[in-house]
XYZ file of N, CA and C in Angstrom:
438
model
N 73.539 112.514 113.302
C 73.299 111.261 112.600
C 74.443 110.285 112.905
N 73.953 109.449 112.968
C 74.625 108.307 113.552
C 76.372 107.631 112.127
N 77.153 107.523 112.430
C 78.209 107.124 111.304
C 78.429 105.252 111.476
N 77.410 105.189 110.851
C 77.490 103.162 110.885
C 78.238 102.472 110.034
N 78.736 102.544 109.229
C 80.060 102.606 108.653
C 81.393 102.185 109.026
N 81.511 103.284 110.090
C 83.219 103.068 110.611
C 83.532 102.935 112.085
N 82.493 102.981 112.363
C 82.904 102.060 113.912
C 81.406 102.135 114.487
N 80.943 101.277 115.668
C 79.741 100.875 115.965
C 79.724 102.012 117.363
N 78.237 102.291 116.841
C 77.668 103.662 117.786
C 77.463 103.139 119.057
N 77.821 104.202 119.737
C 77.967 104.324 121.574
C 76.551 103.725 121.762
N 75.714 102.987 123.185
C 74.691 102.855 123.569
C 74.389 103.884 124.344
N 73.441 104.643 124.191
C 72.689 105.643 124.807
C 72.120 104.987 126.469
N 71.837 105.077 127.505
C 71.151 104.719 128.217
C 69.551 105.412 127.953
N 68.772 104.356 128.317
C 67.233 105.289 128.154
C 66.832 105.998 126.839
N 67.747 105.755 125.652
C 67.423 106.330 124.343
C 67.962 105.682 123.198
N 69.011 104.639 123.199
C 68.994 103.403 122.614
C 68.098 102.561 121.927
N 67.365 101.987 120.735
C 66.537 101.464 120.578
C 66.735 100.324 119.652
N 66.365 99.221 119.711
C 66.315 98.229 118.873
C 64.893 97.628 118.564
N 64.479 97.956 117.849
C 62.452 98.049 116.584
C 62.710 96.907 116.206
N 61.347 96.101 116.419
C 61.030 95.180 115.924
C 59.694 95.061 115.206
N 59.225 94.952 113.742
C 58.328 95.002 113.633
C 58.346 93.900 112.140
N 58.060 94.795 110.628
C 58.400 93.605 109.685
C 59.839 93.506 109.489
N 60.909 94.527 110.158
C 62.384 93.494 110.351
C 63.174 93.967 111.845
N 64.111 94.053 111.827
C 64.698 94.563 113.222
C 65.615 95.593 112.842
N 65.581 96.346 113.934
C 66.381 97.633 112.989
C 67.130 98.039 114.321
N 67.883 98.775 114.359
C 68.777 99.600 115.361
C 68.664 101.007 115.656
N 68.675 101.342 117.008
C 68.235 102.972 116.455
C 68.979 103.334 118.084
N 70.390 103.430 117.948
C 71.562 103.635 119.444
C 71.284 104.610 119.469
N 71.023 106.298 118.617
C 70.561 107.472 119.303
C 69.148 108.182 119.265
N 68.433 106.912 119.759
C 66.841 106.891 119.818
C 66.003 107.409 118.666
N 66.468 107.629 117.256
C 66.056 108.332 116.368
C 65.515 107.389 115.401
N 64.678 106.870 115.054
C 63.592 106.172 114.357
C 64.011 106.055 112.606
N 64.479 107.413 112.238
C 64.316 108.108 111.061
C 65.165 107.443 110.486
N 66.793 107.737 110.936
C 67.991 107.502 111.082
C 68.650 106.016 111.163
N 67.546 104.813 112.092
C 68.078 103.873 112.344
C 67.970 102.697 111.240
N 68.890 102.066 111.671
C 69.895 100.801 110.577
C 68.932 99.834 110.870
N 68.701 98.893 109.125
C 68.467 98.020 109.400
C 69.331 96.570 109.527
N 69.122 95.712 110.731
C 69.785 94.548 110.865
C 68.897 93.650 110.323
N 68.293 92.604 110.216
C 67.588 91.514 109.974
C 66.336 92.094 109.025
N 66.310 91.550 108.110
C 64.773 91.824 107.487
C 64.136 90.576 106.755
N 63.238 90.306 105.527
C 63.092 89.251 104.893
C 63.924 88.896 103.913
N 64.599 89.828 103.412
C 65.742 90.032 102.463
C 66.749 89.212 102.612
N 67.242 89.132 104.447
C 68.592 88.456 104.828
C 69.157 89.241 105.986
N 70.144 89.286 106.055
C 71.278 90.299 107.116
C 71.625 91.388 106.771
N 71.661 92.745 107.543
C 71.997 93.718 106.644
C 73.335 94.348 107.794
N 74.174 93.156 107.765
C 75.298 93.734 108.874
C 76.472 94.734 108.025
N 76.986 95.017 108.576
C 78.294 96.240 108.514
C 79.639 96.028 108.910
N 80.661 95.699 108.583
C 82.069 95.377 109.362
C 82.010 96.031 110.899
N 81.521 97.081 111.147
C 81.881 97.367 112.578
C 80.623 96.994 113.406
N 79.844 96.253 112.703
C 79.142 95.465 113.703
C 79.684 94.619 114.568
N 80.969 93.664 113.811
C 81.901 92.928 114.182
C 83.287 93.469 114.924
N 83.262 94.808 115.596
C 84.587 95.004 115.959
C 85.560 94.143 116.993
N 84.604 93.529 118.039
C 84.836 92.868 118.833
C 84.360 91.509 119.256
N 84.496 91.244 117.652
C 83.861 89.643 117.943
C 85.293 88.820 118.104
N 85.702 88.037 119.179
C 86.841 87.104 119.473
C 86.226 85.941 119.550
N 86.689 84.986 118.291
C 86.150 82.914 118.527
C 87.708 82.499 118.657
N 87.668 81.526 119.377
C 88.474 80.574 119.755
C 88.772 79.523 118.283
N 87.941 79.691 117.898
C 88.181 78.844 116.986
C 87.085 78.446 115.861
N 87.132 78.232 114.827
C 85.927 77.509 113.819
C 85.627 76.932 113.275
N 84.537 76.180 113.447
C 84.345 74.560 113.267
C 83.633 74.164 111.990
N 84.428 73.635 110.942
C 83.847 73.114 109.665
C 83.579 72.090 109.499
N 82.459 72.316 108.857
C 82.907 70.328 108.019
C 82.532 70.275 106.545
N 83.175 68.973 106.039
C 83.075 68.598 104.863
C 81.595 68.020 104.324
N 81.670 67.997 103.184
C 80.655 67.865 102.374
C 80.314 66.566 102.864
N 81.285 65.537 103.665
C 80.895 64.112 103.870
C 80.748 64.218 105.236
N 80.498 65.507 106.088
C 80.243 64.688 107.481
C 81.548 64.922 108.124
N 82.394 65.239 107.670
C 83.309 65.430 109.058
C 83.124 67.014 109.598
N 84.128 66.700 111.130
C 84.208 68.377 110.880
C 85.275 68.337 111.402
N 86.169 69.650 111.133
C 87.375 70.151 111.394
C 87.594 71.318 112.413
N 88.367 71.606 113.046
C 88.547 72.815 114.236
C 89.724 73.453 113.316
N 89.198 74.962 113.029
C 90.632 76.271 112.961
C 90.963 76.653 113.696
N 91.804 77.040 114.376
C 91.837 77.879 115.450
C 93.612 78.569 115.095
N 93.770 78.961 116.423
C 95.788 79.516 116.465
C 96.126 79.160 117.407
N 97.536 79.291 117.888
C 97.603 78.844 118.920
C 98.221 80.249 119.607
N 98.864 79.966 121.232
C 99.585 81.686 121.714
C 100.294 82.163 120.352
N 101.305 81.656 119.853
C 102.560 82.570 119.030
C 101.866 82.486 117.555
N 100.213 82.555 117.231
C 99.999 82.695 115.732
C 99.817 82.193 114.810
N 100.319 80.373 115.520
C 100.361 79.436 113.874
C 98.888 78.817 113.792
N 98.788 78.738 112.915
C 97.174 78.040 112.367
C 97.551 76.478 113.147
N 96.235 76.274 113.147
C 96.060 75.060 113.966
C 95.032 74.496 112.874
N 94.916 72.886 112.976
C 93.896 72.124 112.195
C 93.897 71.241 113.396
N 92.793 70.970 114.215
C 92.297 70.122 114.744
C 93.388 69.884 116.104
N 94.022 70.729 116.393
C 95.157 71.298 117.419
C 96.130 70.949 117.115
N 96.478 70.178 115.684
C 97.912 69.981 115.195
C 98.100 70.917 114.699
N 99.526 71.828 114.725
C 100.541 72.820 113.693
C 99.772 72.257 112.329
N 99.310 73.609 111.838
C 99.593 73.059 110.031
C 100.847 73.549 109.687
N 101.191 73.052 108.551
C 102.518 73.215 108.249
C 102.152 72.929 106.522
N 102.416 73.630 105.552
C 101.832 73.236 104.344
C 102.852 72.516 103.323
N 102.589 71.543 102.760
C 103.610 71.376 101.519
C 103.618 71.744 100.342
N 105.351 72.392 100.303
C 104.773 73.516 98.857
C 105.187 73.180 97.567
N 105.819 71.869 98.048
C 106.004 71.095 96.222
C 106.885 71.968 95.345
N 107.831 72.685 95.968
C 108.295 73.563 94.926
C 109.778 72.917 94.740
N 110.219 73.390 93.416
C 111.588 73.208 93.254
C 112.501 74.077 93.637
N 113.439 73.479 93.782
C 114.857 74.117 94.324
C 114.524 74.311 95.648
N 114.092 73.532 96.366
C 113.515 73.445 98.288
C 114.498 72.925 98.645
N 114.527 73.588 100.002
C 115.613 73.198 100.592
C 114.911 73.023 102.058
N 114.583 71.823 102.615
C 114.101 71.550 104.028
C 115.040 71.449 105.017
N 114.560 71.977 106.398
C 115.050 71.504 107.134
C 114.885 71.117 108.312
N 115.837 70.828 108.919
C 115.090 70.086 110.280
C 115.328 68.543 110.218
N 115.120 67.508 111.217
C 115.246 65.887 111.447
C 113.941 66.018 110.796
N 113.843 64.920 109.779
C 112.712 64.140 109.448
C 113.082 63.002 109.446
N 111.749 61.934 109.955
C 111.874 60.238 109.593
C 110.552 59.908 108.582
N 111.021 59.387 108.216
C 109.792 58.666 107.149
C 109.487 57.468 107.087
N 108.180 56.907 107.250
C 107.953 55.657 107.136
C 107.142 55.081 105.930
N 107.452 54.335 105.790
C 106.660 53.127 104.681
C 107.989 53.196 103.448
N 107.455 53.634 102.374
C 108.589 53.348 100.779
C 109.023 55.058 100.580
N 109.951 55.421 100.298
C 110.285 56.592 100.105
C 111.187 56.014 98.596
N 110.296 57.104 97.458
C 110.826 56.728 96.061
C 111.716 58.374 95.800
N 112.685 58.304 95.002
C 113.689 59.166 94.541
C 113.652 59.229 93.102
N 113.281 59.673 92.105
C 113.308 60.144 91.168
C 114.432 61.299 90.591
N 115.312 60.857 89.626
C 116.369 61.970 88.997
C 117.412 62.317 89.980
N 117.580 61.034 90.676
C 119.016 60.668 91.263
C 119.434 61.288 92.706
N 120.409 60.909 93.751
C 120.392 61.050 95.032
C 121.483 61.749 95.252
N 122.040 62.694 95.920
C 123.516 63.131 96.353
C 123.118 63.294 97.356
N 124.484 62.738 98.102
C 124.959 62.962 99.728
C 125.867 63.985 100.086
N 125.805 64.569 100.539
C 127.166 65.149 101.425
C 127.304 65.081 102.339
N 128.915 64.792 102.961
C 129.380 64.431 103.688
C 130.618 65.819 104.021
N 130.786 66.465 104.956
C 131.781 67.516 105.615
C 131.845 68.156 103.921
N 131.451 68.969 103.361
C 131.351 69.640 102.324
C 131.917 69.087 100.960
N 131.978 67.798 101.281
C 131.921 67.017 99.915
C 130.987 66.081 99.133
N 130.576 66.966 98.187
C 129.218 65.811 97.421
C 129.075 64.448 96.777
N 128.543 63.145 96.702
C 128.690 62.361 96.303
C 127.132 61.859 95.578
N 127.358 61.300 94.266
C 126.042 61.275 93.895
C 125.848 59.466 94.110
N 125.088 59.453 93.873
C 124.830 57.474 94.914
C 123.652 56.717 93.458
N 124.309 56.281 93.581
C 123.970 54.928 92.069
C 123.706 53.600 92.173
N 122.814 52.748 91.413
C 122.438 51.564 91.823
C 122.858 50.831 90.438
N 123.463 50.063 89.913
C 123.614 49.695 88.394
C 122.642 48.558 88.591
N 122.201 47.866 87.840
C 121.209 46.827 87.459
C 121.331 45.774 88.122
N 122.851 45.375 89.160
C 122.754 44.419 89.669
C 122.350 44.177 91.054
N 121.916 45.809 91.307
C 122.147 46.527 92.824
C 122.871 46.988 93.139
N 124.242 46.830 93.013
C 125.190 47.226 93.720
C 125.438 48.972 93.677
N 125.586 49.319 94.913
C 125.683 50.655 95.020
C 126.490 51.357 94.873
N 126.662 52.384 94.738
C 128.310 53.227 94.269
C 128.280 54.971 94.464
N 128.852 55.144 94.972
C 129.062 57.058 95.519
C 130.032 57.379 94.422
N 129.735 57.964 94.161
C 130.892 59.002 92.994
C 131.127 59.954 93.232
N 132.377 60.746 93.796
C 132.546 62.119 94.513
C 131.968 63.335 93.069
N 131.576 64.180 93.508
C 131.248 64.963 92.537
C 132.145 66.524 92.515
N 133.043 66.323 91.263
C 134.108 67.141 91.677
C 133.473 69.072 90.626
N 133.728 70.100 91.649
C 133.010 70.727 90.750
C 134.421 71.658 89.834
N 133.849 72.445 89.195
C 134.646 73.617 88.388
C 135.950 73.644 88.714
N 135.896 74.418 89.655
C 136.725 74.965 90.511
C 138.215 74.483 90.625
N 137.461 72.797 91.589
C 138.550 71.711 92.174
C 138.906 71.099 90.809
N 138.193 71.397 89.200
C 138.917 71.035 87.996
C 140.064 71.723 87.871
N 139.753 73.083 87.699
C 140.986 74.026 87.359
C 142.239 73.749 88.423
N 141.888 73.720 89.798
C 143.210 73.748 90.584
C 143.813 72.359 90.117
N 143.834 71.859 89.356
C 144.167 70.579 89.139
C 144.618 69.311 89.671
């Protein structure tokens, strides 16, 4: 008896069978009794190792409005959207990015700015008239050594 289950059965030459009648059925060691059904009126009646060796390049969605999108990877693994790197944003606190970024259009700052400069922090202030101002930010430490 055939094990359809856990990996997809050898093709027989000359004793292989695939039945077609009210659905389609499979029957790789010519045995009638025994054989799987694939397609019926019901729907699909596939198996994970039907799929052992299915390889797509890629898969093509679309949205509820009409577009469509390409998944794919690229050689070294990273998800692709439409052949750009995705790269996700994770909105989390205490992030620490890195890398050159430029930004264009308005970039807003909320709950204040520090710079550092050669391992010294400065927090950067605007008072009401504009005028700007760095304030070294001295920690613990550089208190006690006095």
């Amino acid at each position: 008896m055939t094990d359809w289950n856990n990996k997809r059965p050898e093709i027989v030459e000359n004793v292989s069978a695939l039945g077609i009648g009210k659905a389609i059925y499979a029957a790789p060691d010519g045995d009638k009794e025994t054989a799987r059904l694939l397609v019926a009126a019901d729907g699909f009646h596939f198996k994970n190792s039907d799929f052992d060796d299915l390889k797509l390049l890629g898969l093509s969605l679309s949205s509820p409005t009409g577009s469509v999108f390409m998944i794919s990877f690229n050689d070294e693994g990273k998800l692709l959207v439409n052949g750009n790197e995705y790269v996700s944003q994770t909105n989390q606190e205490d992030e620490t990015v890195n890398g050159n970024k430029t930004y264009k259009g308005v970039t807003r700052l909320s709950g204040g700015l520090i710079l550092s400069s050669f391992g010294v922090e400065y927090q950067i202030s605007v008072d009401s008239a504009g005028n700007v101002q760095a304030t070294r930010i001295i920690e613990k430490s550089e208190d006690n050594d006095g």
